[in-house]
Short mmCIF file of C-alpha atoms in Angstrom, two decimals:
data_model
loop_
_atom_site.label_atom_id
_atom_site.label_comp_id
_atom_site.label_asym_id
_atom_site.label_seq_id
_atom_site.Cartn_x
_atom_site.Cartn_y
_atom_site.Cartn_z
CA UNK A 222 -7.89 15.59 -2.88
CA UNK A 223 -5.90 13.08 -0.77
CA UNK A 224 -6.16 11.41 2.88
CA UNK A 225 -3.49 9.97 5.09
CA UNK A 226 -3.97 7.16 6.94
CA UNK A 227 -3.80 8.08 11.27
CA UNK A 228 -0.32 6.65 12.58
CA UNK A 229 -2.62 3.57 14.99
CA UNK A 230 -2.39 2.09 11.59
CA UNK A 231 0.50 2.33 9.55
CA UNK A 232 2.20 0.87 12.59
CA UNK A 233 1.00 -2.26 12.24
CA UNK A 234 2.55 -3.73 9.47
CA UNK A 235 5.29 -0.96 9.24
CA UNK A 236 7.40 0.11 6.19
CA UNK A 237 6.40 0.17 2.54
CA UNK A 238 6.74 4.19 2.16
CA UNK A 239 6.81 4.01 -1.18
CA UNK A 240 6.37 7.38 -3.14
CA UNK A 241 5.67 10.00 -1.38
CA UNK A 242 5.38 11.44 -4.22
CA UNK A 243 2.36 10.02 -5.13
CA UNK A 244 0.09 11.90 -2.49
CA UNK A 245 -0.99 14.27 -4.95
CA UNK A 246 -3.47 12.32 -7.14
CA UNK A 247 -4.83 12.25 -10.58
CA UNK A 248 -8.19 13.72 -10.52
CA UNK A 249 -8.41 15.46 -6.82
CA UNK A 250 -10.13 18.49 -9.22
CA UNK A 251 -12.68 15.32 -9.47
CA UNK A 252 -13.23 15.70 -4.85
CA UNK A 253 -14.38 19.63 -4.72
CA UNK A 254 -17.24 21.27 -4.29
CA UNK A 255 -20.26 21.11 -2.51
CA UNK A 256 -21.08 17.10 -2.16
CA UNK A 257 -25.16 18.18 -2.57
CA UNK A 258 -24.55 19.84 -6.02
CA UNK A 259 -21.63 16.88 -7.07
CA UNK A 260 -23.25 14.49 -10.62
CA UNK A 261 -22.64 11.46 -7.37
CA UNK A 262 -24.88 12.75 -5.31
CA UNK A 263 -27.35 13.37 -7.44
CA UNK A 264 -27.18 9.68 -8.89
CA UNK A 265 -27.61 8.84 -4.94
CA UNK A 266 -30.58 11.11 -4.23
CA UNK A 267 -31.45 8.47 -8.38
CA UNK A 268 -31.30 5.36 -6.48
CA UNK A 269 -28.22 4.26 -8.80
CA UNK A 270 -25.91 3.49 -5.89
CA UNK A 271 -26.87 3.47 -2.33
CA UNK A 272 -23.23 5.16 -1.12
CA UNK A 273 -21.85 8.27 -3.04
CA UNK A 274 -18.76 9.92 -2.16
CA UNK A 275 -16.68 6.33 -1.16
CA UNK A 276 -12.58 5.93 0.55
CA UNK A 277 -11.05 3.85 -1.55
CA UNK A 278 -7.16 3.29 0.08
CA UNK A 279 -4.86 2.90 -2.00
CA UNK A 280 -0.95 2.29 -2.25
CA UNK A 281 2.02 4.40 -4.13
CA UNK A 282 2.46 1.98 -6.65
CA UNK A 283 2.20 1.40 -10.19
CA UNK A 284 0.57 -1.79 -9.72
CA UNK A 285 -3.01 1.29 -8.51
CA UNK A 286 -2.47 3.61 -11.92
CA UNK A 287 -6.14 1.88 -13.82
CA UNK A 288 -7.61 3.74 -10.19
CA UNK A 289 -5.64 7.49 -11.64
CA UNK A 290 -6.28 6.20 -15.11
CA UNK A 291 -10.73 5.75 -13.67
CA UNK A 292 -10.87 9.24 -12.01
CA UNK A 293 -8.93 10.93 -14.94
CA UNK A 294 -11.16 10.27 -17.73
CA UNK A 295 -14.80 10.15 -15.00
CA UNK A 296 -15.10 6.51 -14.91
CA UNK A 297 -16.75 6.66 -11.53
CA UNK A 298 -17.56 9.67 -12.01
CA UNK A 299 -20.46 7.77 -15.07
CA UNK A 300 -21.46 5.12 -12.24
CA UNK A 301 -22.65 8.61 -9.63
CA UNK A 302 -19.58 7.56 -7.70
CA UNK A 303 -17.43 10.76 -6.03
CA UNK A 304 -13.56 8.54 -5.46
CA UNK A 305 -11.92 9.87 -2.00
CA UNK A 306 -8.69 8.17 -1.83
CA UNK A 307 -6.28 7.93 0.75
CA UNK A 308 -2.46 6.41 0.96
CA UNK A 309 -1.46 3.86 2.02
CA UNK A 310 2.02 2.52 2.84
CA UNK A 311 1.51 -1.04 3.15
CA UNK A 312 -2.10 -3.35 1.43
CA UNK A 313 -1.74 -4.70 5.89
CA UNK A 314 -2.59 -0.54 6.85
CA UNK A 315 -6.10 -0.65 5.46
CA UNK A 316 -7.22 -3.81 7.68
CA UNK A 317 -7.98 -1.77 10.28
CA UNK A 318 -9.60 1.44 8.27
CA UNK A 319 -11.70 -1.23 6.62
CA UNK A 320 -12.84 -2.32 9.92
CA UNK A 321 -13.22 1.02 11.37
CA UNK A 322 -15.69 2.44 8.60
CA UNK A 323 -12.88 4.72 7.60
CA UNK A 324 -12.14 3.25 4.14
CA UNK A 325 -14.97 1.92 2.58
CA UNK A 326 -12.33 -0.29 0.40
CA UNK A 327 -8.50 -0.70 -0.19
CA UNK A 328 -6.72 -1.94 -2.17
CA UNK A 329 -3.77 -4.43 -0.82
CA UNK A 330 -1.90 -7.27 -2.00
CA UNK A 331 -3.66 -10.91 -1.61
CA UNK A 332 -1.48 -12.26 0.79
CA UNK A 333 -1.62 -9.55 3.02
CA UNK A 334 -5.62 -9.77 2.80
CA UNK A 335 -5.55 -13.94 3.09
CA UNK A 336 -3.56 -14.30 5.86
CA UNK A 337 -6.31 -11.29 8.21
CA UNK A 338 -8.86 -12.89 6.54
CA UNK A 339 -7.51 -16.91 7.89
CA UNK A 340 -7.65 -14.89 11.80
CA UNK A 341 -10.84 -13.51 10.71
CA UNK A 342 -9.17 -9.78 11.36
CA UNK A 343 -13.08 -8.75 10.03
CA UNK A 344 -14.98 -10.93 11.61
CA UNK A 345 -17.11 -7.88 13.00
CA UNK A 346 -18.33 -7.13 10.07
CA UNK A 347 -18.38 -10.06 8.11
CA UNK A 348 -14.89 -10.48 6.66
CA UNK A 349 -12.66 -9.42 3.33
CA UNK A 350 -15.51 -9.53 0.40
CA UNK A 351 -12.94 -9.30 -2.99
CA UNK A 352 -15.25 -6.66 -5.77
CA UNK A 353 -11.40 -6.35 -8.84
CA UNK A 354 -8.77 -7.13 -9.45
CA UNK A 355 -5.38 -4.78 -9.79
CA UNK A 356 -2.57 -7.02 -10.69
CA UNK A 357 -1.25 -9.52 -12.09
CA UNK A 358 2.76 -10.30 -12.19
CA UNK A 359 4.50 -10.05 -15.60
CA UNK A 360 8.49 -10.96 -16.52
CA UNK A 361 11.13 -8.24 -14.54
CA UNK A 362 8.48 -6.19 -12.41
CA UNK A 363 9.71 -8.15 -9.39
CA UNK A 364 13.37 -8.20 -9.06
CA UNK A 365 16.27 -9.37 -6.97
CA UNK A 366 18.73 -7.00 -7.68
CA UNK A 367 22.21 -6.06 -6.36
CA UNK A 368 25.58 -4.17 -7.01
CA UNK A 369 27.29 -3.56 -9.76
CA UNK A 370 30.04 -5.18 -10.17
CA UNK A 371 29.30 -7.13 -7.12
CA UNK A 372 29.90 -10.67 -5.84
CA UNK A 373 25.51 -11.72 -6.05
CA UNK A 374 24.94 -11.94 -9.73
CA UNK A 375 22.58 -15.07 -9.99
CA UNK A 376 19.82 -16.92 -7.69
CA UNK A 377 23.11 -18.91 -5.82
CA UNK A 378 24.98 -16.18 -4.62
CA UNK A 379 21.70 -14.89 -2.68
CA UNK A 380 22.30 -18.39 -0.50
CA UNK A 381 22.31 -17.17 2.98
CA UNK A 382 22.54 -14.20 2.26
CA UNK A 383 20.60 -9.98 3.60
CA UNK A 384 18.17 -9.61 0.95
CA UNK A 385 15.91 -6.13 1.15
CA UNK A 386 12.00 -6.27 1.97
CA UNK A 387 9.60 -3.97 2.12
CA UNK A 388 7.59 -6.20 4.72
CA UNK A 389 7.89 -9.23 5.68
CA UNK A 390 4.75 -12.40 4.97
CA UNK A 391 3.25 -10.35 2.38
CA UNK A 392 3.88 -10.74 -1.51
CA UNK A 393 7.70 -9.53 -1.56
CA UNK A 394 8.22 -12.75 0.77
CA UNK A 395 5.97 -15.29 -0.17
CA UNK A 396 7.46 -14.48 -4.51
CA UNK A 397 11.22 -14.56 -3.25
CA UNK A 398 10.72 -17.89 -1.00
CA UNK A 399 9.26 -19.18 -3.99
CA UNK A 400 11.73 -18.30 -6.19
CA UNK A 401 14.45 -18.85 -4.17
CA UNK A 402 13.72 -22.97 -3.77
CA UNK A 403 13.35 -22.85 -7.15
CA UNK A 404 16.58 -21.72 -7.92
CA UNK A 405 18.27 -24.62 -5.37
CA UNK A 406 18.21 -22.56 -2.62
CA UNK A 407 17.42 -22.98 0.98
CA UNK A 408 14.56 -20.11 1.40
CA UNK A 409 14.63 -20.16 5.73
CA UNK A 410 18.33 -19.60 4.95
CA UNK A 411 17.98 -15.89 3.84
CA UNK A 412 17.29 -13.23 6.14
CA UNK A 413 14.81 -10.55 4.84
CA UNK A 414 15.62 -7.10 6.34
CA UNK A 415 12.66 -4.88 6.56
CA UNK A 416 13.15 -0.98 5.44
CA UNK A 417 10.94 1.86 2.25
CA UNK A 418 11.18 0.61 -1.16
CA UNK A 419 12.67 3.74 -1.43
CA UNK A 420 15.34 3.37 0.45
CA UNK A 421 16.82 0.44 -1.48
CA UNK A 422 19.23 1.37 -4.01
CA UNK A 423 21.03 2.69 -1.35
CA UNK A 424 20.74 -0.11 1.17
CA UNK A 425 22.04 -2.42 -1.72
CA UNK A 426 25.50 0.35 -2.59
CA UNK A 427 26.16 1.12 0.56
CA UNK A 428 26.43 -3.14 1.43
CA UNK A 429 23.71 -2.61 4.71
CA UNK A 430 21.85 -5.56 2.49
CA UNK A 431 23.60 -8.32 -0.46
CA UNK A 432 20.62 -7.44 -2.50
CA UNK A 433 17.11 -5.99 -2.52
CA UNK A 434 13.37 -7.22 -3.70
CA UNK A 435 12.84 -4.36 -5.69
CA UNK A 436 8.88 -2.88 -7.81
CA UNK A 437 9.30 0.13 -10.66
CA UNK A 438 9.50 3.06 -9.95
CA UNK A 439 12.25 1.65 -7.62
CA UNK A 440 14.08 -1.04 -10.53
CA UNK A 441 14.33 1.03 -13.31
CA UNK A 442 15.80 4.03 -11.34
CA UNK A 443 18.12 1.95 -10.06
CA UNK A 444 19.49 0.35 -13.15
CA UNK A 445 19.95 3.69 -14.78
CA UNK A 446 21.28 5.45 -11.99
CA UNK A 447 23.86 3.16 -9.77
CA UNK A 448 23.79 0.28 -12.33
CA UNK A 449 22.09 -2.20 -10.42
CA UNK A 450 21.53 -5.64 -11.46
CA UNK A 451 19.47 -8.50 -11.56
CA UNK A 452 20.42 -11.19 -9.58
CA UNK A 453 16.12 -12.98 -9.81
CA UNK A 454 13.09 -12.91 -11.72
CA UNK A 455 11.03 -13.28 -8.46
CA UNK A 456 7.39 -13.07 -10.86
CA UNK A 457 8.83 -16.17 -13.05
CA UNK A 458 8.83 -19.98 -12.58
CA UNK A 459 6.33 -21.45 -10.04
CA UNK A 460 5.09 -17.57 -9.91
CA UNK A 461 4.56 -16.47 -13.17
CA UNK A 462 1.46 -14.65 -13.55
CA UNK A 463 0.96 -14.60 -10.09
CA UNK A 464 -2.38 -12.95 -8.71
CA UNK A 465 -0.17 -9.46 -6.97
CA UNK A 466 -3.01 -7.50 -5.56
CA UNK A 467 -6.66 -6.40 -5.67
CA UNK A 468 -9.29 -3.99 -4.37
CA UNK A 469 -11.22 -5.27 -1.03
CA UNK A 470 -14.37 -4.22 0.38
CA UNK A 471 -16.82 -5.97 4.28
CA UNK A 472 -19.35 -7.91 4.25
CA UNK A 473 -20.67 -5.62 5.80
CA UNK A 474 -19.93 -2.82 3.44
CA UNK A 475 -21.10 -5.37 0.54
CA UNK A 476 -24.48 -6.52 2.19
CA UNK A 477 -25.97 -2.37 2.95
CA UNK A 478 -24.42 -1.00 -0.53
CA UNK A 479 -24.73 -3.37 -3.35
CA UNK A 480 -25.10 -0.61 -5.78
CA UNK A 481 -22.66 0.98 -4.71
CA UNK A 482 -19.32 -1.90 -4.71
CA UNK A 483 -21.02 -2.20 -8.45
CA UNK A 484 -21.29 0.28 -9.90
CA UNK A 485 -17.54 0.71 -8.23
CA UNK A 486 -16.20 -2.97 -9.91
CA UNK A 487 -18.32 -0.80 -13.05
CA UNK A 488 -15.93 2.12 -13.37
CA UNK A 489 -12.71 -0.13 -12.01
CA UNK A 490 -13.24 -2.82 -14.65
CA UNK A 491 -12.75 0.19 -17.56
CA UNK A 492 -9.85 1.65 -15.59
CA UNK A 493 -8.08 -1.74 -15.50
CA UNK A 494 -8.65 -2.35 -19.28
CA UNK A 495 -7.27 1.45 -20.38
CA UNK A 496 -4.00 0.74 -17.80
CA UNK A 497 -2.99 -1.98 -20.62
CA UNK A 498 -2.16 0.28 -22.37
CA UNK A 499 1.33 1.81 -21.45
CA UNK A 500 0.42 5.34 -23.82
CA UNK A 501 -2.46 6.49 -21.67
CA UNK A 502 -0.60 5.60 -18.02
CA UNK A 503 2.99 7.19 -18.75
CA UNK A 504 2.03 10.65 -19.07
CA UNK A 505 -0.80 9.69 -16.06
CA UNK A 506 2.24 8.42 -14.31
CA UNK A 507 5.07 11.28 -14.56
CA UNK A 508 1.71 13.65 -13.43
CA UNK A 509 0.48 11.64 -9.77
CA UNK A 510 3.98 9.41 -9.58
CA UNK A 511 6.23 12.25 -10.77
CA UNK A 512 8.65 10.13 -12.97
CA UNK A 513 10.22 11.80 -15.78
CA UNK A 514 9.62 11.32 -18.80
CA UNK A 515 12.38 8.58 -19.53
CA UNK A 516 11.84 6.64 -16.18
CA UNK A 517 8.12 5.76 -17.67
CA UNK A 518 9.56 5.20 -20.58
CA UNK A 519 10.82 2.29 -19.25
CA UNK A 520 9.13 0.57 -16.15
CA UNK A 521 8.06 -2.81 -17.06
CA UNK A 522 4.00 -3.32 -16.57
CA UNK A 523 2.23 -6.09 -14.70
CA UNK A 524 -0.79 -7.03 -15.99
CA UNK A 525 -4.15 -5.43 -15.27
CA UNK A 526 -7.12 -8.44 -14.82
CA UNK A 527 -10.11 -6.55 -15.70
CA UNK A 528 -11.97 -9.69 -13.41
CA UNK A 529 -11.78 -11.59 -10.72
CA UNK A 530 -10.60 -15.51 -11.13
CA UNK A 531 -10.94 -17.22 -7.79
CA UNK A 532 -8.34 -20.45 -9.36
CA UNK A 533 -5.74 -17.50 -10.37
CA UNK A 534 -5.93 -15.87 -6.79
CA UNK A 535 -6.74 -20.07 -5.62
CA UNK A 536 -2.75 -20.07 -6.99
CA UNK A 537 -2.03 -17.23 -3.62
CA UNK A 538 -3.48 -19.42 -0.76
CA UNK A 539 -2.12 -22.43 -1.93
CA UNK A 540 1.37 -20.95 -2.07
CA UNK A 541 1.09 -19.34 0.84
CA UNK A 542 0.32 -22.95 2.81
CA UNK A 543 3.00 -24.23 0.70
CA UNK A 544 6.04 -21.30 2.67
CA UNK A 545 3.49 -21.04 6.50
CA UNK A 546 2.17 -18.08 5.62
CA UNK A 547 -1.04 -18.89 6.68
CA UNK A 548 -1.81 -22.84 8.80
CA UNK A 549 -4.44 -24.43 6.42
CA UNK A 550 -5.55 -23.53 2.85
CA UNK A 551 -8.35 -20.37 2.55
CA UNK A 552 -10.82 -20.96 -0.12
CA UNK A 553 -10.70 -17.52 -1.55
CA UNK A 554 -14.21 -18.81 -3.98
CA UNK A 555 -17.02 -17.63 -1.74
CA UNK A 556 -15.36 -14.07 -0.26
CA UNK A 557 -15.44 -13.13 -4.53
CA UNK A 558 -19.01 -10.73 -5.22
CA UNK A 559 -19.09 -11.57 -8.71
CA UNK A 560 -18.69 -8.56 -11.63
CA UNK A 561 -21.51 -6.85 -12.80
CA UNK A 562 -22.40 -8.76 -17.13
CA UNK A 563 -19.38 -11.87 -15.60
#
């Protein structure tokens, strides 16, 4: 079953209340029963993992489909892990929960994690350790949408305009600024207004914002139900194939639980590999995301990398420095815990 991070943690980062519908997690039944009788507990007793029951923070987005695949197919269970999911509103909301130990691992966007690392947010618990890649950009998965037949038709029309965004100083703002500048639009002349993904379609329709930065399945929904049009693809040009998000833990947890981390990585690698197959993910979207069959068949998927790559991730840090999200470029390589067998 799932549980939610407390209000005090959510207030740190503001809204990304993407899909309340995702709180019904596929594979919840894996968490039932008495802990002493679970296979995960037996595995721990045999010395396979130090901690059999792990708390994993996830976001209510398409990006975490691989987690649900891994639960559904029993990949975590095979590794002796019993996974309890906590639904977060933003990746940054996981930071206090990781620090307190309420979460053992968490999904989140790299920008939030790298920003927090430069500020020593987890210094007391050994800093961030990156354990699994999660999602990488592909065309049409990060779109700025405008109103059907409205005046905003292309990137240049965004100059000086108001853009809805789920949270400031995150991966959405970074990629938006980079692609705006690539299209000769001053990113500093644009106003970003924070709002929940679920509110963006209506905000574009009623004129509260001129355009909105959306992700799936909100893109497909806005296009299907309101005829909203693509103004700019924020996963193109300088942000083409840019890493979006992944899974992290703390240095303290990784040092105390190396076998658990390795088991988590192995299960995630299998889930990531399977998530590349739409035929596997689409039915799960209908289940855990409560997305209708037609929408699930139309959403634009990103990539689900099966291993962490320092060169790819360093691109994010470089862009963050370029656009003033961090004061100096972060060296990502020392944060990575190598995937077993890589």
